[in-house]
PDB file of C-alpha atoms and ligand atoms in Angstrom:
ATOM      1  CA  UNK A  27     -21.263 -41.577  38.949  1.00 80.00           C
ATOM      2  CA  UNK A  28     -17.379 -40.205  38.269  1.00 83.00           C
ATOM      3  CA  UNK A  29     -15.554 -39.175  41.299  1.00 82.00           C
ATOM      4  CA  UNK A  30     -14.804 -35.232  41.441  1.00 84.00           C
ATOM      5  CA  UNK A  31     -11.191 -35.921  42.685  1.00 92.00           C
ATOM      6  CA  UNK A  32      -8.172 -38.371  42.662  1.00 95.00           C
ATOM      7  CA  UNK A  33      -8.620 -39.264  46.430  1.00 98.00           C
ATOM      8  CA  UNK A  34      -5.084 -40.277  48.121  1.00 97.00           C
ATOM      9  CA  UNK A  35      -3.938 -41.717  51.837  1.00 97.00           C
ATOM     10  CA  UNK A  36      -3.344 -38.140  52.458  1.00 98.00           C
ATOM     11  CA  UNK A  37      -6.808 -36.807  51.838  1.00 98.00           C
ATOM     12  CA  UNK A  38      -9.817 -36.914  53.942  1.00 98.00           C
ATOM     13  CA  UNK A  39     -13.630 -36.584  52.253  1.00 98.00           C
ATOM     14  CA  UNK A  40     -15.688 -34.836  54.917  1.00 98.00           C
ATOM     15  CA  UNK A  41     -19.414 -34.763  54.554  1.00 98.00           C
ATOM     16  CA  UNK A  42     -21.044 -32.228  56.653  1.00 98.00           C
ATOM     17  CA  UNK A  43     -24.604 -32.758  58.023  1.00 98.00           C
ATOM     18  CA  UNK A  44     -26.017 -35.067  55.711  1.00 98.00           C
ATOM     19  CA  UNK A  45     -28.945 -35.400  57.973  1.00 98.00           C
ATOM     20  CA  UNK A  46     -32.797 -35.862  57.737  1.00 98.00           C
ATOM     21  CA  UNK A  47     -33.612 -32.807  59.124  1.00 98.00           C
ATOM     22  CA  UNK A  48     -31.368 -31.045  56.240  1.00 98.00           C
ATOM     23  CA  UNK A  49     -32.995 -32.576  53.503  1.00 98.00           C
ATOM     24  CA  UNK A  50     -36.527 -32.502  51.864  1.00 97.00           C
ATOM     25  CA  UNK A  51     -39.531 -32.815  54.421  1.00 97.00           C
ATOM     26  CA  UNK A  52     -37.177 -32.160  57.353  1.00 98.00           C
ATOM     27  CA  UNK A  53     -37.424 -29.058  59.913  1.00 98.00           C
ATOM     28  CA  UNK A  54     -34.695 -27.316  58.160  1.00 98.00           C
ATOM     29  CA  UNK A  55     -34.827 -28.314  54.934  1.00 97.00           C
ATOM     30  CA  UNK A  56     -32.707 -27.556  52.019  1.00 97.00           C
ATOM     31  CA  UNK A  57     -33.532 -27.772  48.187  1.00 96.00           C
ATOM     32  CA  UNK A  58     -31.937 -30.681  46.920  1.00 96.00           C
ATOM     33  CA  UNK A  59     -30.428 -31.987  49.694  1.00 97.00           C
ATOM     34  CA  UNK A  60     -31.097 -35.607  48.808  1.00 98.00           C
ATOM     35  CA  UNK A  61     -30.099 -34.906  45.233  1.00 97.00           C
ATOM     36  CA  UNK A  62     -26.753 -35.053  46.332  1.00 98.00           C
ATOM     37  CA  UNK A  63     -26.836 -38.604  47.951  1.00 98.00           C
ATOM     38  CA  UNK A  64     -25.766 -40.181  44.902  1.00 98.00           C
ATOM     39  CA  UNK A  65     -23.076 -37.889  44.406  1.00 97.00           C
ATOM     40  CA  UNK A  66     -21.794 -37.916  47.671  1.00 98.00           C
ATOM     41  CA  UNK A  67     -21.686 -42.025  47.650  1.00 98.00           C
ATOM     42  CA  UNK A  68     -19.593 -42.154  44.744  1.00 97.00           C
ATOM     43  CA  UNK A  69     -17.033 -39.761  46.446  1.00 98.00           C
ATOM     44  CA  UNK A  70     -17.205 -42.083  49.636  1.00 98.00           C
ATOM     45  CA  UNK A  71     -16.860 -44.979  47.510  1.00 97.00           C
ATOM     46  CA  UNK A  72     -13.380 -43.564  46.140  1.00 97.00           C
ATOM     47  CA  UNK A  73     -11.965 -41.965  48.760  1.00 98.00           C
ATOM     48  CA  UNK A  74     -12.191 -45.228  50.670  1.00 97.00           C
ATOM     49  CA  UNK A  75     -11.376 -47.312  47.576  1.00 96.00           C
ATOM     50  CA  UNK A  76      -8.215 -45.112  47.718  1.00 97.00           C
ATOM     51  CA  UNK A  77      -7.113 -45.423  51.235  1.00 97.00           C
ATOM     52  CA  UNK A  78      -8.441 -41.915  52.201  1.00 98.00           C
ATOM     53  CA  UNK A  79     -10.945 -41.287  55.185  1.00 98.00           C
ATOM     54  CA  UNK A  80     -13.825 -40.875  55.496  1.00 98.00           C
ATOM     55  CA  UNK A  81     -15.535 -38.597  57.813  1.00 98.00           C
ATOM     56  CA  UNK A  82     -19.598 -37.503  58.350  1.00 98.00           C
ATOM     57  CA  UNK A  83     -20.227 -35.196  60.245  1.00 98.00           C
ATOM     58  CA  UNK A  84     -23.842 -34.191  62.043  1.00 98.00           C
ATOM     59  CA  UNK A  85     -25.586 -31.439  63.775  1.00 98.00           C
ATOM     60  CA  UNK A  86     -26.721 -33.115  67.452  1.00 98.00           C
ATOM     61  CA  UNK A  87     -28.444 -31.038  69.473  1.00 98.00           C
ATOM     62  CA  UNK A  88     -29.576 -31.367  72.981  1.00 98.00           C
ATOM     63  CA  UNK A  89     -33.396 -30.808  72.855  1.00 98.00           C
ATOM     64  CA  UNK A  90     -34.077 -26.842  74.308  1.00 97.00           C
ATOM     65  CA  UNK A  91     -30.675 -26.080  72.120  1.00 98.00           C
ATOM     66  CA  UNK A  92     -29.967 -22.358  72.444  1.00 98.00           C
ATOM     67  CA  UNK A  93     -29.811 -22.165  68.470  1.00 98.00           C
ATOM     68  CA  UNK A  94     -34.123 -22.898  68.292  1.00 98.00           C
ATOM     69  CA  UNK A  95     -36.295 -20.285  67.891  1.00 98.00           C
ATOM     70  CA  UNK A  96     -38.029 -20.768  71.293  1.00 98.00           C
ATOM     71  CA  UNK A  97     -34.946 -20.375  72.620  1.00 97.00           C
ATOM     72  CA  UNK A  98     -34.384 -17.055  71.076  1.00 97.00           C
ATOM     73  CA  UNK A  99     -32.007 -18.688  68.204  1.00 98.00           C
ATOM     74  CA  UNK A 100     -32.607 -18.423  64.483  1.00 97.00           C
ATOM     75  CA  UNK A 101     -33.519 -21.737  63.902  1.00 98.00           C
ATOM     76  CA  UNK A 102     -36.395 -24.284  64.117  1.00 98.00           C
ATOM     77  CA  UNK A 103     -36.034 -27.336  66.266  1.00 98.00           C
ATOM     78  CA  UNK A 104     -33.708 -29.615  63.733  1.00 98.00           C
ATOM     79  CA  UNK A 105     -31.109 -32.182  64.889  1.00 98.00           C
ATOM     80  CA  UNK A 106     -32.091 -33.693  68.142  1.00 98.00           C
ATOM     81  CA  UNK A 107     -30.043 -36.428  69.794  1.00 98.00           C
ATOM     82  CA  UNK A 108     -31.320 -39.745  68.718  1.00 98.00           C
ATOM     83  CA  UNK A 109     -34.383 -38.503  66.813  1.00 98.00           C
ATOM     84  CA  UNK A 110     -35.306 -39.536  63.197  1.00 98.00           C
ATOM     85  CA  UNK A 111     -34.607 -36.073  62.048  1.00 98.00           C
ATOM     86  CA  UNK A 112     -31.278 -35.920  63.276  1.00 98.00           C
ATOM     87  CA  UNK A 113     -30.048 -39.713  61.440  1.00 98.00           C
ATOM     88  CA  UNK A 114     -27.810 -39.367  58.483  1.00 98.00           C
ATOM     89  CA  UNK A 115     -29.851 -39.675  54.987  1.00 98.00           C
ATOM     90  CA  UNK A 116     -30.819 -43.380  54.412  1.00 98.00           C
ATOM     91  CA  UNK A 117     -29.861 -43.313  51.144  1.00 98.00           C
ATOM     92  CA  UNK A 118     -26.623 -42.009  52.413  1.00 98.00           C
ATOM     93  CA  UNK A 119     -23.554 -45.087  51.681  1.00 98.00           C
ATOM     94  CA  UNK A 120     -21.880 -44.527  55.098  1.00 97.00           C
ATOM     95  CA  UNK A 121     -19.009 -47.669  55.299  1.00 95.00           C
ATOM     96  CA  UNK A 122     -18.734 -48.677  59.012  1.00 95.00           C
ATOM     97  CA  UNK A 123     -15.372 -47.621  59.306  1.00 94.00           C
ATOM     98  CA  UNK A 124     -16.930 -44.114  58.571  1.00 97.00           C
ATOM     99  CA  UNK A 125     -15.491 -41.793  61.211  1.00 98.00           C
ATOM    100  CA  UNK A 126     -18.915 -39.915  62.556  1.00 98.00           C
ATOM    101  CA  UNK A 127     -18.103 -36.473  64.507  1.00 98.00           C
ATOM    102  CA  UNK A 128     -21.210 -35.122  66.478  1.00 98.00           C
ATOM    103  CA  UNK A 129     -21.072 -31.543  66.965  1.00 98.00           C
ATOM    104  CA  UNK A 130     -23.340 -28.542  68.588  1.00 98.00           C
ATOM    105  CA  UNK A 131     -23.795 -31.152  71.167  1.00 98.00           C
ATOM    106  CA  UNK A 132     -24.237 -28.572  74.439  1.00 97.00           C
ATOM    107  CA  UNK A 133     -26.893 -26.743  75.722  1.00 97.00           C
ATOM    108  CA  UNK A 134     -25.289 -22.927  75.637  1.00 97.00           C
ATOM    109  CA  UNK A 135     -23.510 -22.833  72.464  1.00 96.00           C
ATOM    110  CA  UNK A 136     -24.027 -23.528  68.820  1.00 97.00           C
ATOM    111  CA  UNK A 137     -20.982 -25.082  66.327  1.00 98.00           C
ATOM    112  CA  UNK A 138     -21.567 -24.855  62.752  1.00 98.00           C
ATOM    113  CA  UNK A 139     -17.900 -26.281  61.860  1.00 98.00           C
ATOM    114  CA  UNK A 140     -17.282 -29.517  61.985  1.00 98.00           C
ATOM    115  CA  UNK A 141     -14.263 -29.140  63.235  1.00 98.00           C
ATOM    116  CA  UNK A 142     -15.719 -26.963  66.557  1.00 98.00           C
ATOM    117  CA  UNK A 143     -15.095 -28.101  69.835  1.00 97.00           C
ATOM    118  CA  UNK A 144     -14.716 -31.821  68.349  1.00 98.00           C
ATOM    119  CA  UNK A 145     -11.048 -32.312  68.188  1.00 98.00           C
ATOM    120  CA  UNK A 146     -11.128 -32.967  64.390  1.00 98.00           C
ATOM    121  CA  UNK A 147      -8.287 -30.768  63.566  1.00 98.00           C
ATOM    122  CA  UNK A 148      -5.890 -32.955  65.929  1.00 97.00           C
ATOM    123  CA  UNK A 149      -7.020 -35.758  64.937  1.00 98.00           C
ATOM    124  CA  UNK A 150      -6.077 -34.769  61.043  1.00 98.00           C
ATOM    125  CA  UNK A 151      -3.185 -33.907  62.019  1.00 97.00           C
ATOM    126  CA  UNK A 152      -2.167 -37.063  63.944  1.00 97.00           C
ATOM    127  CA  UNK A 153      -3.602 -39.495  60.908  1.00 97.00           C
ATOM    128  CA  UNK A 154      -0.711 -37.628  59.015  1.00 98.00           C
ATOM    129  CA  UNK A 155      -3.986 -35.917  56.758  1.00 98.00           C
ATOM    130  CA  UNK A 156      -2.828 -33.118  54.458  1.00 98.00           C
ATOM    131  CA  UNK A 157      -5.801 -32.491  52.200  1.00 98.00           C
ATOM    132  CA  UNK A 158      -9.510 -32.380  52.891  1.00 98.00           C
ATOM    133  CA  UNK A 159     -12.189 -32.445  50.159  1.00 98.00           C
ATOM    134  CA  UNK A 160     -15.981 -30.858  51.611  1.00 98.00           C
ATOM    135  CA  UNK A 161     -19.230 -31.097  50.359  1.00 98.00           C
ATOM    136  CA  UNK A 162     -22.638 -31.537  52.116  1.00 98.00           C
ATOM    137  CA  UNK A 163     -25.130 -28.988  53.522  1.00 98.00           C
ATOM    138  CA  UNK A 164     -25.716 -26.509  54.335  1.00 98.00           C
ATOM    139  CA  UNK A 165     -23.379 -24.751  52.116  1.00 98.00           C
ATOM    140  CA  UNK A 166     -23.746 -21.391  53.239  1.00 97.00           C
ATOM    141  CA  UNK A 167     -24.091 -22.404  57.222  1.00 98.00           C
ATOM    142  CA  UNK A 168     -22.302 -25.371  58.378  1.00 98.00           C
ATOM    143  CA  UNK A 169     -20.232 -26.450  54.895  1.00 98.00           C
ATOM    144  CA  UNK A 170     -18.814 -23.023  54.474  1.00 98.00           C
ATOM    145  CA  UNK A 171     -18.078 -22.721  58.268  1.00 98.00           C
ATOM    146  CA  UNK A 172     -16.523 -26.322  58.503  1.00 98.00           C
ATOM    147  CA  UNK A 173     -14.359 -25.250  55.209  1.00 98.00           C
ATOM    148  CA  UNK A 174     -12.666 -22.297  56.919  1.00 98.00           C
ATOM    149  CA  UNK A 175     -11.952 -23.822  59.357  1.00 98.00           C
ATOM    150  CA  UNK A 176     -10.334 -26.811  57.295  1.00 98.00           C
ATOM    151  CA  UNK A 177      -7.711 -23.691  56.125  1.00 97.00           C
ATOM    152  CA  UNK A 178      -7.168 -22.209  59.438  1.00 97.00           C
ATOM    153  CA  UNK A 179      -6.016 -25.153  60.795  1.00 96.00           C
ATOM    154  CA  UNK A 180      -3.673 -25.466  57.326  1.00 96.00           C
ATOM    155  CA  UNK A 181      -5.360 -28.103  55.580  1.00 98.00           C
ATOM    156  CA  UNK A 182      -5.507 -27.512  51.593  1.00 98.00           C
ATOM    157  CA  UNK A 183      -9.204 -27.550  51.331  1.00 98.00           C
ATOM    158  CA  UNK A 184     -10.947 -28.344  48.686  1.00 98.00           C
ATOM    159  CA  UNK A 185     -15.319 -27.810  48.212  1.00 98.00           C
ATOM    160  CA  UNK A 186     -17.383 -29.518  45.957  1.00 98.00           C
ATOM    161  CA  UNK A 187     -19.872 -26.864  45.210  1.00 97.00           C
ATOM    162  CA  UNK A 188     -21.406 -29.600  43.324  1.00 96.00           C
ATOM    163  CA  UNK A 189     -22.199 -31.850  45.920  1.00 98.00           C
ATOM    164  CA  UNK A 190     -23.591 -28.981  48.431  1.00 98.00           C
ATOM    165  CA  UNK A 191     -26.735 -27.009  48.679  1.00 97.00           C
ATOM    166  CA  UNK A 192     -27.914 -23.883  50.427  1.00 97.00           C
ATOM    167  CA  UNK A 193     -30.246 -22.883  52.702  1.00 96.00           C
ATOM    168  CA  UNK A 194     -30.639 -19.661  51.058  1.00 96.00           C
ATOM    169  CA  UNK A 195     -29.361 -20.693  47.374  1.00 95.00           C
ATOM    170  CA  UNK A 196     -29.283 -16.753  46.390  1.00 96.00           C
ATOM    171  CA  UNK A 197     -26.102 -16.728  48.978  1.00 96.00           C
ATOM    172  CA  UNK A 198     -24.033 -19.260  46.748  1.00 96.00           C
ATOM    173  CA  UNK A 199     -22.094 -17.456  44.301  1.00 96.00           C
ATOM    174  CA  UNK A 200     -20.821 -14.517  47.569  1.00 97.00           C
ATOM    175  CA  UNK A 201     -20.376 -17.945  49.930  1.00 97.00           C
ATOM    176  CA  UNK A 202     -17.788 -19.652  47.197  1.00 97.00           C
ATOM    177  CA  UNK A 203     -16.117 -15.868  46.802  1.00 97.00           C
ATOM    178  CA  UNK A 204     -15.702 -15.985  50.330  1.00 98.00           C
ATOM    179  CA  UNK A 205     -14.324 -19.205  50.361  1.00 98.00           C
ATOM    180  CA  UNK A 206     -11.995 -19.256  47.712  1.00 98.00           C
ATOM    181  CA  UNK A 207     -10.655 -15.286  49.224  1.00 98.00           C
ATOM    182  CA  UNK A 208      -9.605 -17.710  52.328  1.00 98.00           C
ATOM    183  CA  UNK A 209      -8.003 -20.093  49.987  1.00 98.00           C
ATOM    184  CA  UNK A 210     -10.418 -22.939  49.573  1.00 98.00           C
ATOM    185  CA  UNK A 211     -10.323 -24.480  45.817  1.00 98.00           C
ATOM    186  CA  UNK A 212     -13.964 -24.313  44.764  1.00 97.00           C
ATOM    187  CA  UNK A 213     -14.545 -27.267  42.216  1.00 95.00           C
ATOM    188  CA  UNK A 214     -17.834 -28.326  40.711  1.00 89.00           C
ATOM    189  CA  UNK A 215     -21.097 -26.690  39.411  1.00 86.00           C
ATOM    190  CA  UNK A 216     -22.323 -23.998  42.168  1.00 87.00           C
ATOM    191  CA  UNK A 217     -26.062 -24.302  42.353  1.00 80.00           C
ATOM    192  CA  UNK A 218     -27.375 -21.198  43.750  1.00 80.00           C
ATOM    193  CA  UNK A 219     -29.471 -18.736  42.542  1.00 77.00           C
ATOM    194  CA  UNK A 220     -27.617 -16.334  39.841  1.00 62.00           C
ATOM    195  CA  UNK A 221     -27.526 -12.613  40.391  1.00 50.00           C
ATOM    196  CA  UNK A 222     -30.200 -10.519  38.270  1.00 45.00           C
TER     197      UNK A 222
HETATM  198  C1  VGL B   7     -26.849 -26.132  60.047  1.00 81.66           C
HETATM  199  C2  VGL B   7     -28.382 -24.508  60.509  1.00 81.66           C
HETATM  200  C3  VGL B   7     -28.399 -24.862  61.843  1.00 81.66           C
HETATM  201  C4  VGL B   7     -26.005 -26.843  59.026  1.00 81.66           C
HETATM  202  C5  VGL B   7     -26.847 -26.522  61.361  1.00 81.66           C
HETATM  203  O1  VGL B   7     -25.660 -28.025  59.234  1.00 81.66           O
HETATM  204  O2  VGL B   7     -25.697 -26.223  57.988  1.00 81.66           O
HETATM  205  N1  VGL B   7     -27.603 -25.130  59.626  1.00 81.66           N
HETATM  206  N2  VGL B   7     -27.619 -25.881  62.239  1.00 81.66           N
HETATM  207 ZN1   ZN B   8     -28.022 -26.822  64.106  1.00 81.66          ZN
END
């Protein structure tokens, strides 16, 4: 599979939640989330062929998290610390020098970007990174969040709508308006649900 970009030292590939739970038969799945596996390992495969991190993010919740629906939060248990649901996609090409950044990890307050409360931003910065290029799920939860948060902190951020997938795929075309109003460069196929 062709790359989507021409990855360089100055770039950064983050993959948000590619996680169990996310994808088909987990407890918040998304329609084709595994689809994307292949996808997303050829991206991994030349950003770090190019010198460019690599980062993966994942959801890691405490069990009780305040974002579960017994807990009075919108969501079904997903994500919890160290269980099968919460390990990245097996199929998923993860190179060991992967840089993994848990997030959402506290009892009293949910983080959908990845770059909440985990000292990602800094951490960019310091590595002398310039350009990030997101894809993963869920695009219109934790990929869109993670995105804006990329340009905030004055990354040039790029999404590959291609190589993301929505919880509610009728949101897709509004989320990538959204995103590219803040300044993100949508690139790829968007695979929602088209207006009627
Ligand atoms: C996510 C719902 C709840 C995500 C995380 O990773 O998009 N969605 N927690
Ligand atoms: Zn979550």
């Amino acid at each position: 599979m062709k790359p989507s970009v021409g990855y360089g030292q100055e770039d950064a590939l983050v993959v948000v939640d590619l996680q169990n739970d996310f994808c088909e038969g987990g407890a918040l799945a998304v329609a084709g989330g595994s689809a994307l596996v292949p996808g997303i390992n050829a991206e991994i495969a030349a950003a770090r062929a190019a010198g460019a991190l690599v980062i993966v993010s994942r959801d890691w919740h405490p069990v009780d998290h305040l974002s579960f629906s017994h807990r009075g939060g919108p969501w079904p248990v997903h994500c919890v610390q160290d269980t099968e649901g919460a390990a990245f996609h097996p199929d998923l090409a993860l190179p060991a020098d992967a840089i993994r950044v848990s997030k959402a990890c506290a009892f009293d307050a949910d983080a959908y970007s990845a770059f909440d409360g985990t000292g990602l931003g800094g951490y960019l910065r310091e590595r002398g990174i310039g350009r990030v290029v997101i894809c993963g799920l869920a695009l219109d939860v934790c990929v869109k969040a993670t995105a804006l948060e990329a340009c905030r902190e004055g990354l040039v951020t790029l999404l590959l709508a291609g190589l993301s997938a929505a919880v509610d795929p009728g949101t897709v075309e509004d989320v990538c308006s959204e995103l590219q109003a803040a300044g993100v460069e949508v690139m790829g196929e968007r695979k929602g649900e088209g207006r009627p």
